[in-house]
Coordinates of C-alpha atoms and ligand atoms in Angstrom, one line a residue:
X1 CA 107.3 106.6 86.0
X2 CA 106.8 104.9 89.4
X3 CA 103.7 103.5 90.3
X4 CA 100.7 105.9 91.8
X5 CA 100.4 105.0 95.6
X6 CA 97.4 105.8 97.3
X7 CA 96.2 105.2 100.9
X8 CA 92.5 103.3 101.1
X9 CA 90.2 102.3 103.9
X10 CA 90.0 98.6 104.6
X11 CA 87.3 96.1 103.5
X12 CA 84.4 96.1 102.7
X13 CA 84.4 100.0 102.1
X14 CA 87.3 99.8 99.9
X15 CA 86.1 99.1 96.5
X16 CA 85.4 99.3 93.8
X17 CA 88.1 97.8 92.1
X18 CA 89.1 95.9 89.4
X19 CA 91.5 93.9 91.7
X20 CA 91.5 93.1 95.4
X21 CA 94.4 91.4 97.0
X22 CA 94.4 90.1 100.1
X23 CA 96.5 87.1 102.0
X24 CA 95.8 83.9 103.6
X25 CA 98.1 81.9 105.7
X26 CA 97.9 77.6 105.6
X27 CA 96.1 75.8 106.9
X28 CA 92.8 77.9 105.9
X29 CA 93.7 80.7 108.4
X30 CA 92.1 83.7 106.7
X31 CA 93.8 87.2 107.3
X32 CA 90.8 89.8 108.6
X33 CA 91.3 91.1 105.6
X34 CA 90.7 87.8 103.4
X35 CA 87.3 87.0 105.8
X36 CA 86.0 90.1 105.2
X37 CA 86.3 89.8 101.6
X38 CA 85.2 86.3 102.2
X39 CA 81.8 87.3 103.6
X40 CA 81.1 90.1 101.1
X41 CA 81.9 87.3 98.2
X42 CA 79.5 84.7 99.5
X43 CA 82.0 82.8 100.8
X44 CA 84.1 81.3 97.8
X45 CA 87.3 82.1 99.4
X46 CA 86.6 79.5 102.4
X47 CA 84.9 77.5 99.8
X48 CA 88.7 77.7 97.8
X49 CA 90.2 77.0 100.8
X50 CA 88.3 74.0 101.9
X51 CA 88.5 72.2 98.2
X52 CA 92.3 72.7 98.1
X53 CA 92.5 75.3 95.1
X54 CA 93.6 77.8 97.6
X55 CA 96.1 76.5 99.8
X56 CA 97.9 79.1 102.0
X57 CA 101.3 78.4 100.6
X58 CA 103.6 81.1 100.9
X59 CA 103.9 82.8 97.4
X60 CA 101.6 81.2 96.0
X61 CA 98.7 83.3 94.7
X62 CA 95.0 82.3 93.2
X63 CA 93.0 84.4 91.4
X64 CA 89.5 84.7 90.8
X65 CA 86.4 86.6 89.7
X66 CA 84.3 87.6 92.4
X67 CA 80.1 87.9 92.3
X68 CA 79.2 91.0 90.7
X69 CA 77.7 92.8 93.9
X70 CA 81.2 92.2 95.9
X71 CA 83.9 95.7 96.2
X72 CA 86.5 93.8 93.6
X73 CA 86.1 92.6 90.3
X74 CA 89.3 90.1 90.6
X75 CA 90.3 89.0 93.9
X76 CA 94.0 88.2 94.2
X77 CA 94.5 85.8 96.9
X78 CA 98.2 85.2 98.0
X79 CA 99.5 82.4 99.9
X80 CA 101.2 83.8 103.8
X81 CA 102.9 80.6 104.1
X82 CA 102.9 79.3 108.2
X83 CA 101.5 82.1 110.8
X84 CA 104.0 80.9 112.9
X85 CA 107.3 82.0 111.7
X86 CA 105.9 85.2 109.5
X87 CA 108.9 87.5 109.4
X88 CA 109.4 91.1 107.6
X89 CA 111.4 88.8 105.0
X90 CA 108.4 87.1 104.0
X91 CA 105.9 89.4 104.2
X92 CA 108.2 91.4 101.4
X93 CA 108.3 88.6 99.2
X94 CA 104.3 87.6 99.5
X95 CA 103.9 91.4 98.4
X96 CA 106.3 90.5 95.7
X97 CA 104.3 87.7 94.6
X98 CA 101.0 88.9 94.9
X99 CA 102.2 92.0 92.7
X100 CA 103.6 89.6 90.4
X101 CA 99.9 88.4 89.8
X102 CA 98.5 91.4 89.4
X103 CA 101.0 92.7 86.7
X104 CA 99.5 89.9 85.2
X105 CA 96.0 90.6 85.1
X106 CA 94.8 93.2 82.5
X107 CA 94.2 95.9 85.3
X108 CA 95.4 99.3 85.8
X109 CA 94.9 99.6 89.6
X110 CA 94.6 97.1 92.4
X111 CA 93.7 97.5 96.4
X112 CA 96.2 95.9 98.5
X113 CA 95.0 94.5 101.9
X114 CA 98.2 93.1 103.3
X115 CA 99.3 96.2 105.2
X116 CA 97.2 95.3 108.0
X117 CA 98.8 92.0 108.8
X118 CA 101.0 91.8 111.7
X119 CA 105.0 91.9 111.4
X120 CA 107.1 91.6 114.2
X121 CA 109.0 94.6 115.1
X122 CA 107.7 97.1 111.9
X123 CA 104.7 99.3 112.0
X124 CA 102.3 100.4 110.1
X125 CA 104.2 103.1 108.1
X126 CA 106.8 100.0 107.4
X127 CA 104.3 98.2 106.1
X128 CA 102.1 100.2 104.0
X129 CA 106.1 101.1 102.2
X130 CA 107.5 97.8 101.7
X131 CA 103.8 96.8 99.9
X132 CA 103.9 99.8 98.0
X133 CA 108.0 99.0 97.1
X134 CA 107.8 95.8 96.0
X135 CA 104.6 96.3 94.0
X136 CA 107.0 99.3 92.2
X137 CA 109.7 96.6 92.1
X138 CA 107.2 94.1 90.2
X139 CA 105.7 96.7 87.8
X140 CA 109.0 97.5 86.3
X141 CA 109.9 96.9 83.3
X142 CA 112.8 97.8 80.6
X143 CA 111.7 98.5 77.5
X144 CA 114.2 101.4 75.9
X145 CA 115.9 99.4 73.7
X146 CA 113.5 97.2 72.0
X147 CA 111.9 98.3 69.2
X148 CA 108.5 100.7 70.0
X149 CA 105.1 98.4 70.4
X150 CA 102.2 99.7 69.2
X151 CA 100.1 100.9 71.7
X152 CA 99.0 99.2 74.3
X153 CA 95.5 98.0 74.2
X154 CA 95.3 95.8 77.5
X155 CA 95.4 97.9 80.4
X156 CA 98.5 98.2 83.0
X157 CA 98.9 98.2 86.4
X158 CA 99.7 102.2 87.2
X159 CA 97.8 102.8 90.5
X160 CA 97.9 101.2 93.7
X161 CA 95.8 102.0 96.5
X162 CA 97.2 100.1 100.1
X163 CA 94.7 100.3 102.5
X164 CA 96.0 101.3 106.1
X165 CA 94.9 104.0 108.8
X166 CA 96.6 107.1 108.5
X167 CA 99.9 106.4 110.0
X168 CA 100.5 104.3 106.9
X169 CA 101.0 107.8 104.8
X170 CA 104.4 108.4 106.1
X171 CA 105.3 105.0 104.7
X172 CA 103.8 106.3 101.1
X173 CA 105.8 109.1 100.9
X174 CA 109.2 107.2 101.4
X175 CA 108.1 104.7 99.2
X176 CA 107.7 106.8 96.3
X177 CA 111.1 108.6 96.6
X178 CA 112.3 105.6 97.1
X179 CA 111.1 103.9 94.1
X180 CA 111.9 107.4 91.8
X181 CA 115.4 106.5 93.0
X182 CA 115.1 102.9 92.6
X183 CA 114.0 103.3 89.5
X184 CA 116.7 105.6 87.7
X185 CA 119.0 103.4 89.5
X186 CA 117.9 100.3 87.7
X187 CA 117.3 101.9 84.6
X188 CA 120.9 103.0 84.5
X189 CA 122.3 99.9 85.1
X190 CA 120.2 98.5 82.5
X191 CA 120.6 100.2 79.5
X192 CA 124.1 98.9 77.1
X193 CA 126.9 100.4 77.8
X194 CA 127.0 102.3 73.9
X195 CA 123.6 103.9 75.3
X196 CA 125.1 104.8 79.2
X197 CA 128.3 105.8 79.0
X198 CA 130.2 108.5 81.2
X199 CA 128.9 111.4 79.3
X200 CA 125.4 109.7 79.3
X201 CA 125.8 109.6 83.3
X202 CA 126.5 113.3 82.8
X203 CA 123.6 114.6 81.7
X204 CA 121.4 112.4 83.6
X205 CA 122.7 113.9 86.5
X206 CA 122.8 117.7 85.2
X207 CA 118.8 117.1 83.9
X208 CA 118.2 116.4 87.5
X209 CA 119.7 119.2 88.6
X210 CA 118.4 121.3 86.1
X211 CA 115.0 120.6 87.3
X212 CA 115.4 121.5 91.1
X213 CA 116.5 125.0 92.3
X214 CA 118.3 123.5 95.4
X215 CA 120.6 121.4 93.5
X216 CA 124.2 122.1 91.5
X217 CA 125.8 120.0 89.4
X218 CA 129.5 120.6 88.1
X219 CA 131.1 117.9 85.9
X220 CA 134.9 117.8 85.3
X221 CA 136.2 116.9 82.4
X222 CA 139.5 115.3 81.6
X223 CA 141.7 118.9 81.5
X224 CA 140.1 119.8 84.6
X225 CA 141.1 116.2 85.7
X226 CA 144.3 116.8 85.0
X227 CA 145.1 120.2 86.2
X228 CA 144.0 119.0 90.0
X229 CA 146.1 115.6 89.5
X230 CA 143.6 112.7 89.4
X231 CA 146.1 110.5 88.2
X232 CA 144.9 107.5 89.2
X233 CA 141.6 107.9 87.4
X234 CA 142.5 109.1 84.6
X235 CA 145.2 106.0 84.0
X236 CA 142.0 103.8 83.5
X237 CA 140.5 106.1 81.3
X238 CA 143.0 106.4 78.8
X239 CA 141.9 103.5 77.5
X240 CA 138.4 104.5 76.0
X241 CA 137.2 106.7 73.4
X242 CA 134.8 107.7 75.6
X243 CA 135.8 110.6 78.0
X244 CA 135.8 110.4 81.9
X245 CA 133.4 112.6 83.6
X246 CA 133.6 113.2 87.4
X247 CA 129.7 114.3 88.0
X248 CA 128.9 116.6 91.6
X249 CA 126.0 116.9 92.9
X250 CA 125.2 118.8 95.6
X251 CA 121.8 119.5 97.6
X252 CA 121.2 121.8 100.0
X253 CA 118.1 120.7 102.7
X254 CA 119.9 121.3 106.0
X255 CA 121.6 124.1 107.7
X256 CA 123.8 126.6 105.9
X257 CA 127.3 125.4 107.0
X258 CA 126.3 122.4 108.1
X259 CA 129.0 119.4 107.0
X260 CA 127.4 117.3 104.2
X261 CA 127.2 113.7 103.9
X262 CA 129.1 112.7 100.7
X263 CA 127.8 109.9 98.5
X264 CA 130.5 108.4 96.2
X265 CA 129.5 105.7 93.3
X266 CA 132.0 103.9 91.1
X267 CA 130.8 104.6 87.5
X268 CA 132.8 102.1 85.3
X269 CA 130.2 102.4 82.7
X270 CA 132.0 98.6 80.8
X271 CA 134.5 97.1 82.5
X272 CA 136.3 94.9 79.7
X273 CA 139.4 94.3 82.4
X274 CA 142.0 96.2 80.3
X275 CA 145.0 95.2 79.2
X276 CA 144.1 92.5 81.9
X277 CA 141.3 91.4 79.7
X278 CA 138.7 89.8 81.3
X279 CA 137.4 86.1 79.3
X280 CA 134.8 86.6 77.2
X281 CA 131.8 84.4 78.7
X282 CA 129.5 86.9 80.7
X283 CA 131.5 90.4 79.7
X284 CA 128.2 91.8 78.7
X285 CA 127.3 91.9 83.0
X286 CA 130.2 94.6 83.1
X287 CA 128.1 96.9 81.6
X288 CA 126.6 96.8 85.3
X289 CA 129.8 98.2 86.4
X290 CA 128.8 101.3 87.0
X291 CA 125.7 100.4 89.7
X292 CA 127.3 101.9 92.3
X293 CA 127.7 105.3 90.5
X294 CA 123.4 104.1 89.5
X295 CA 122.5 103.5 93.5
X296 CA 124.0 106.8 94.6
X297 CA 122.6 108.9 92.2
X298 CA 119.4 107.0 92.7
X299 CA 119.7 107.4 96.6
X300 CA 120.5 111.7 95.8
X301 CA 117.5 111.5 93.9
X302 CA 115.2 110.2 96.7
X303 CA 116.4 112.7 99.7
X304 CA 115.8 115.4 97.1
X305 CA 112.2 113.7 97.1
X306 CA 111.9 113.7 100.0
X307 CA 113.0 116.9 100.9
X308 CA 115.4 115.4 104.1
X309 CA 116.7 118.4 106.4
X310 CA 120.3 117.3 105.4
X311 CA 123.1 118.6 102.7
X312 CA 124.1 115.7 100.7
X313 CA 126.8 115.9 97.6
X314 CA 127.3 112.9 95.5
X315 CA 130.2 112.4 93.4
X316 CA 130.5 110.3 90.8
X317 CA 133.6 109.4 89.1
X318 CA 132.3 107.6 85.3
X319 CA 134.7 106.2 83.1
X320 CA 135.3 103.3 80.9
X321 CA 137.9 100.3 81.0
X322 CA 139.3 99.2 77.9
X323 CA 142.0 98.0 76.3
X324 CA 144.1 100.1 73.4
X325 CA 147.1 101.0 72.4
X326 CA 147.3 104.1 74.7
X327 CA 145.8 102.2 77.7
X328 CA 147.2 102.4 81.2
X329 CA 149.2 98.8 81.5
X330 CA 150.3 96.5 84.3
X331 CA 153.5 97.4 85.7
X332 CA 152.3 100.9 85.5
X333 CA 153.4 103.1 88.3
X334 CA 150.6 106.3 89.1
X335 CA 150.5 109.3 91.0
X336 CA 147.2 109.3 92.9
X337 CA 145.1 112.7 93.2
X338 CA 146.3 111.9 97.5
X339 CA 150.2 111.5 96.0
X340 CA 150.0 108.5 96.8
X341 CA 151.9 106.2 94.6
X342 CA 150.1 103.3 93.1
X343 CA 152.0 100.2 90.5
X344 CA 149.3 98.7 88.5
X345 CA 149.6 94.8 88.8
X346 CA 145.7 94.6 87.4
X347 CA 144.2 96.5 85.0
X348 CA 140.9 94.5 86.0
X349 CA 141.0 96.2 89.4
X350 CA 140.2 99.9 87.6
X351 CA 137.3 100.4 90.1
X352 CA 139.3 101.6 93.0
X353 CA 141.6 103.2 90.6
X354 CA 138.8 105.4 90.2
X355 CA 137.4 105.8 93.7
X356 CA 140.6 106.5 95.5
X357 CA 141.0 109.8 93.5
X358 CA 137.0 110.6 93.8
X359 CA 137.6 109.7 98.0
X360 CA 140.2 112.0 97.7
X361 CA 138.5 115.1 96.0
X362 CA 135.9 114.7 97.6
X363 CA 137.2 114.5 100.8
X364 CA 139.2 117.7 100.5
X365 CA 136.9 119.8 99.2
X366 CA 133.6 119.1 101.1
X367 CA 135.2 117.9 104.2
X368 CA 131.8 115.8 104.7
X369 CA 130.4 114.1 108.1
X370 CA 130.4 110.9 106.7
X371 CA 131.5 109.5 103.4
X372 CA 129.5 106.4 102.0
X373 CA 131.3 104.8 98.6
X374 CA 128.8 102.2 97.0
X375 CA 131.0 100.2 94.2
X376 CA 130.2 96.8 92.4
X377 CA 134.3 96.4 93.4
X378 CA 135.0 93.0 94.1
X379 CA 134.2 89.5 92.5
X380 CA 135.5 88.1 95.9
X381 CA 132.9 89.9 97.3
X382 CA 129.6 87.6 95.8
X383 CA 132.3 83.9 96.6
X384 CA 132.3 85.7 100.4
X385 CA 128.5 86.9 100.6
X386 CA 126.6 85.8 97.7
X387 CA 124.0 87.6 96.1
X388 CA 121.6 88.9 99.1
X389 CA 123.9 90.7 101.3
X390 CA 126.0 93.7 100.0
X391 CA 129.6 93.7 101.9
X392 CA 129.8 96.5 104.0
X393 CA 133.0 97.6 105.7
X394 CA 134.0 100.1 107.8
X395 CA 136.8 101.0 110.6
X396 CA 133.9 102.9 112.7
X397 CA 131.7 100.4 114.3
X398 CA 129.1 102.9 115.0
X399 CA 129.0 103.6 111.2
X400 CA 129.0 100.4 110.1
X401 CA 126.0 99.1 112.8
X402 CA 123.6 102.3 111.7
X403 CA 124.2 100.9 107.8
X404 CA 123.8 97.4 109.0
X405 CA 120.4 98.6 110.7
X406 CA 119.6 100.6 107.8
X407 CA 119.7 97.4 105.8
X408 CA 117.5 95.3 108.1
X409 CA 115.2 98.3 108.1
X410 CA 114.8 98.3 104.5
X411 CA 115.1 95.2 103.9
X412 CA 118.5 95.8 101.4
X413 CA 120.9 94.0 104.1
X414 CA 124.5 94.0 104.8
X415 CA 127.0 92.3 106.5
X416 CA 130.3 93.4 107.5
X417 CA 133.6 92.5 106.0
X418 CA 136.8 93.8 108.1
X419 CA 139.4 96.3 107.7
X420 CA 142.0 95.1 110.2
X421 CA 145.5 96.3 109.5
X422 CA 146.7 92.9 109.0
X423 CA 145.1 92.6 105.6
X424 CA 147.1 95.6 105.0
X425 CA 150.2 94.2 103.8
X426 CA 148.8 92.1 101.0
X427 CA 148.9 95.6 99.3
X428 CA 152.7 96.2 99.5
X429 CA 154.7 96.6 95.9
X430 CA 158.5 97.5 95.7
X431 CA 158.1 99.9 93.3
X432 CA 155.3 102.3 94.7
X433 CA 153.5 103.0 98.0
X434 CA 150.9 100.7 97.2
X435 CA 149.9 98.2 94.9
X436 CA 146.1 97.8 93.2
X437 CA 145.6 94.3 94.1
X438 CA 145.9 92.0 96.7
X439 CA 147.0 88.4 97.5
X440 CA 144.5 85.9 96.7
X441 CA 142.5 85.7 99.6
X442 CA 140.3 88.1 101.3
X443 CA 140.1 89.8 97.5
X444 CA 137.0 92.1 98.9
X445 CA 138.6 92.9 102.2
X446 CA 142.1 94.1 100.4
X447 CA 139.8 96.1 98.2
X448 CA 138.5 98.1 101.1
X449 CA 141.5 97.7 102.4
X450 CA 143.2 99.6 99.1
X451 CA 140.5 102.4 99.8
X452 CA 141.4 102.9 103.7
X453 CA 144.4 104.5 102.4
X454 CA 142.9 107.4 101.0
X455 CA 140.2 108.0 103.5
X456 CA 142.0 108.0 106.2
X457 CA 140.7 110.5 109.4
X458 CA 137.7 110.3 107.6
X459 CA 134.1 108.7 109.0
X460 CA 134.3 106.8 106.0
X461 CA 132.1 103.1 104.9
X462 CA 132.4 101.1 101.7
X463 CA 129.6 99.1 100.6
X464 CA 130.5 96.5 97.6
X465 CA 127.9 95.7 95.7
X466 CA 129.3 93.3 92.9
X467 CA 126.3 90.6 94.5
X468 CA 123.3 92.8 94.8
X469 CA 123.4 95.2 92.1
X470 CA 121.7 93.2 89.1
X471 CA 119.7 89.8 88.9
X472 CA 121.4 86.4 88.1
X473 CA 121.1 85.3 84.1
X474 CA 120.8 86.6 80.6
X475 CA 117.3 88.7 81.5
X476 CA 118.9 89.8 85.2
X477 CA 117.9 93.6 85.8
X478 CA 119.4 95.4 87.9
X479 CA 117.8 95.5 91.5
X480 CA 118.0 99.3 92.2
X481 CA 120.0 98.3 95.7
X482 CA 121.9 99.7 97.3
X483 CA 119.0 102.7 97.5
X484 CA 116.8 101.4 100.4
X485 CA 119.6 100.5 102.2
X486 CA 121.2 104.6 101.6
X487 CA 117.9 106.5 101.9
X488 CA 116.7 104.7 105.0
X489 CA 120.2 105.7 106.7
X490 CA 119.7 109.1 105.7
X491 CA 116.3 109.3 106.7
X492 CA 117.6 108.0 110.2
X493 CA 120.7 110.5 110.1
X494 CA 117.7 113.4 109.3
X495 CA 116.0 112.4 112.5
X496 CA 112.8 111.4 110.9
X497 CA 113.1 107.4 111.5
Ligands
BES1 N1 133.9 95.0 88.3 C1 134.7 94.0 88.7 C2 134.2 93.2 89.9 C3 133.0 92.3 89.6 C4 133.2 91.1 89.0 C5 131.7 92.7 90.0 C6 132.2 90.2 88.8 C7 130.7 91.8 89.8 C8 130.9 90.6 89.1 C9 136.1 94.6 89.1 O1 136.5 95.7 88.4 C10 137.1 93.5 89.0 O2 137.3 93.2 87.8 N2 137.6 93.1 90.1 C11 138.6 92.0 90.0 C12 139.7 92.4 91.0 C13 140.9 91.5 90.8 C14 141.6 91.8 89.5 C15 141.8 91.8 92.0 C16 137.9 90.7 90.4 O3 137.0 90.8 91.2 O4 138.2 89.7 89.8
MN2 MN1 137.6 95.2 86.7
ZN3 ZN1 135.0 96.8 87.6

């Protein structure tokens, strides 16, 4: 369950509340927001300011108990950092902070008054979201696999009211499809890979569909696999015990006839490497493997949610990489749903083993506008880009600058990687039309490269994840991208941004 968002009017007719949040920049510059509070409180904030104990630092945040006739019990205030400077980047991550606080106090609902501070180049509606977001973002936790607690007896954050005039409800109503699909996307990517395997993707997918009358899912199984020729996909399959799934969603919210926009994930629910076996230090991340398939089912999830005038099928091909005796080997040679001939030099590069024959399929049979592949593909990718910009790559510029924008918009950025030709040939083999790896430079770029072949005369992007999908370090979650950065193109490709 996402947070409850509610639009409130501004200080002091807010309250009352248990908690109050409001910002202040350095050098004691109070937001309006902050003074007004400041004057219904007596004056302690200016009082906190001039002492030192409130500083203005950016993400910093002080709390304290306000008089008993002011509109908050708690007042949360968070540090703005420098007025000069303040950027849509920062005023994300003082949200962030400030909803770190409150997750902290024993509240269940807080009044956030930071919508009404001033962001270069994003309005109210952008606003009043991104505080809603990141207080979603903050309040989430994973508990399904530790043992039950007993319930809870100090209260939780489940409500937040963001106080903003009434263009701010538009940015409400994204942010809570956004976050549903945020949320299933991090979930997904969290739980173990014994818990979320292909057949658990499945169902997740089928419950949804189950729920909404203008949405289908179909899931083929291996025969059905086989029958059509997904040759490629099913190679890395062979390995597991646990069978492949392709999962297809389709929804229906724009014109009958009209060409849908086709959302492809890679669902490599644990990618041990294969025969290729991967060292052991760190294996456990793998189980994040199969974000991509997570973000795209996450981003379906929100247009439904939203109820965007556009059909949109996702497909998601979920299977698992291990090694066995009957596992697909290197040397292999493979016949590609496309024909296309593929020799295996890497078992460790199963990911667009999988999505060439899901590019393919879906391709043929839906002949979409636009086909957007999200894929945690590449370990080049995070040496090239790190871990705050997802690699996107496209041959249509025009593509490729609406996902880029889509990104700033949301705040879930890319930056583009090329697909020139001449990275082409690092994918040539003697035995097969194409090889499944690269040279070793450029190891993202081939990647894409490897999936250009199968999408070609398409309006095609890849977006490679492998940096943005989960936190750094033994508690990393996953983040929920790429979700923001998907729903906010479709909202723009809807006509309603
Ligand atoms: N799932 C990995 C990519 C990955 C690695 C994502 C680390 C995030 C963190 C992918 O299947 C893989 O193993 N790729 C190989 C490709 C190589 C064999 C050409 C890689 O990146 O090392
Ligand atoms: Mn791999
Ligand atoms: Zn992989």
């Amino acid at each position: 369950m996402t947070l409850q968002f509610s639009l409130g009017s501004s200080l002091p007719d807010s309250g009352p509340t248990p908690c109050a949040v409001v910002g202040v920049f350095e050098h004691g510059v109070l937001t309006s927001a902050a003074a007004r509070l400041d004057v219904a409180c007596g004056g302690v904030v200016k009082r906190m300011v001039e002492s030192g104990d409130i500083t203005g630092k950016a993400g910093t945040a002080v709390i304290l108990f306000a008089p008993v006739d002011a509109p908050a019990e708690r007042v949360v205030v968070v540090g703005l950092g420098a007025q000069k400077g303040f950027d849509a980047q920062r005023y994300q991550k003082v949200c962030l902070e400030a909803a770190r606080a409150v997750g902290r106090l024993p509240v269940e609902s807080a009044v956030v008054h930071l919508a009404e501070i001033d962001v270069p180049g994003r309005d109210i509606a952008w606003r009043t979201r991104t505080a809603a977001l990141a207080f979603d973002h903050a309040a989430y936790r994973y508990t399904a696999t530790f043992k039950p607690k007993e319930a809870k007896k100090t209260p939780e954050l489940s409500a937040v009211t963001i106080t903003a005039e009434a263009a701010g409800e538009r940015g409400l109503v994204e942010a809570a499809a956004i976050a549903t699909g945020t949320r299933l996307a991090r979930e997904l990517g969290n739980l173990p890979p014994n818990i979320c395997n292909p057949a658990y993707l499945a169902d997740q997918a089928r419950e949804f569909a189950d729920r909404r009358v203008n949405v289908e899912c179909e899931v083929l199984e291996r025969e059905e696999m086989e029958k059509l020729g997904f040759g490629s996909l099913l190679a890395v399959a062979r390995g597991s015990a646990n069978a492949p799934k392709l999962i297809v969603l389709q929804y229906r919210g724009g014109a009958e006839g009209e060409k849908p926009y086709a959302l492809v994930g890679k669902g490599i629910t644990f990618d041990t490497g294969g025969i290729s076996l991967k060292p052991g230090a760190g294996m456990e991340e793998m189980k994040f493997d199969m974000c991509g398939a997570a973000g795209v089912l996450g981003a379906f999830v929100a247009t439904v949610e939203l109820d965007l005038p556009v059909n949109l099928v996702c497909v998601v091909p979920a299977v698992e990489n291990m090694p066995d005796g009957s596992a697909y080997r290197p040397g292999d040679v493979l016949t590609s749903l496309s024909g296309l001939t593929i020799e295996v030099l890497n078992t460790d590069a199963e990911g667009r083993l999988i999505l060439c024959d899901a590019l393919t399929y879906t391709g043929d049979r839906f002949d979409p506008a636009v086909i957007i592949d999200a894929a945690t593909l590449t370990g080049a990718c995070v040496v090239a880009l790190g871990k705050h910009a997802t690699g996107v790559m496209s041959k249509h510029d025009d593509l490729a600058a609406e996902i880029i924008a889509a990104g700033e918009a949301s705040l879930d950025r890319g930056w583009r990687l090329p697909l020139w030709d001449e990275y082409q040939s690092g994918l040539e083999s003697g035995f097969a039309d194409v090889a499944n790896i690269g040279g070793k430079f450029g190891g993202a770029i081939t990647a894409g490269c490897f999936l250009a072949r199968f999408t070609e005369g398409r309006r095609w992007a890849h977006l490679d994840i492998a940096g943005t999908a989960w936190d750094e370090g033994r508690k990393g979650l996953a983040t929920g991208r790429p979700v923001p950065m998907l729903v906010q193109w479709l909202i723009h490709r809807a006509g309603q941004a």
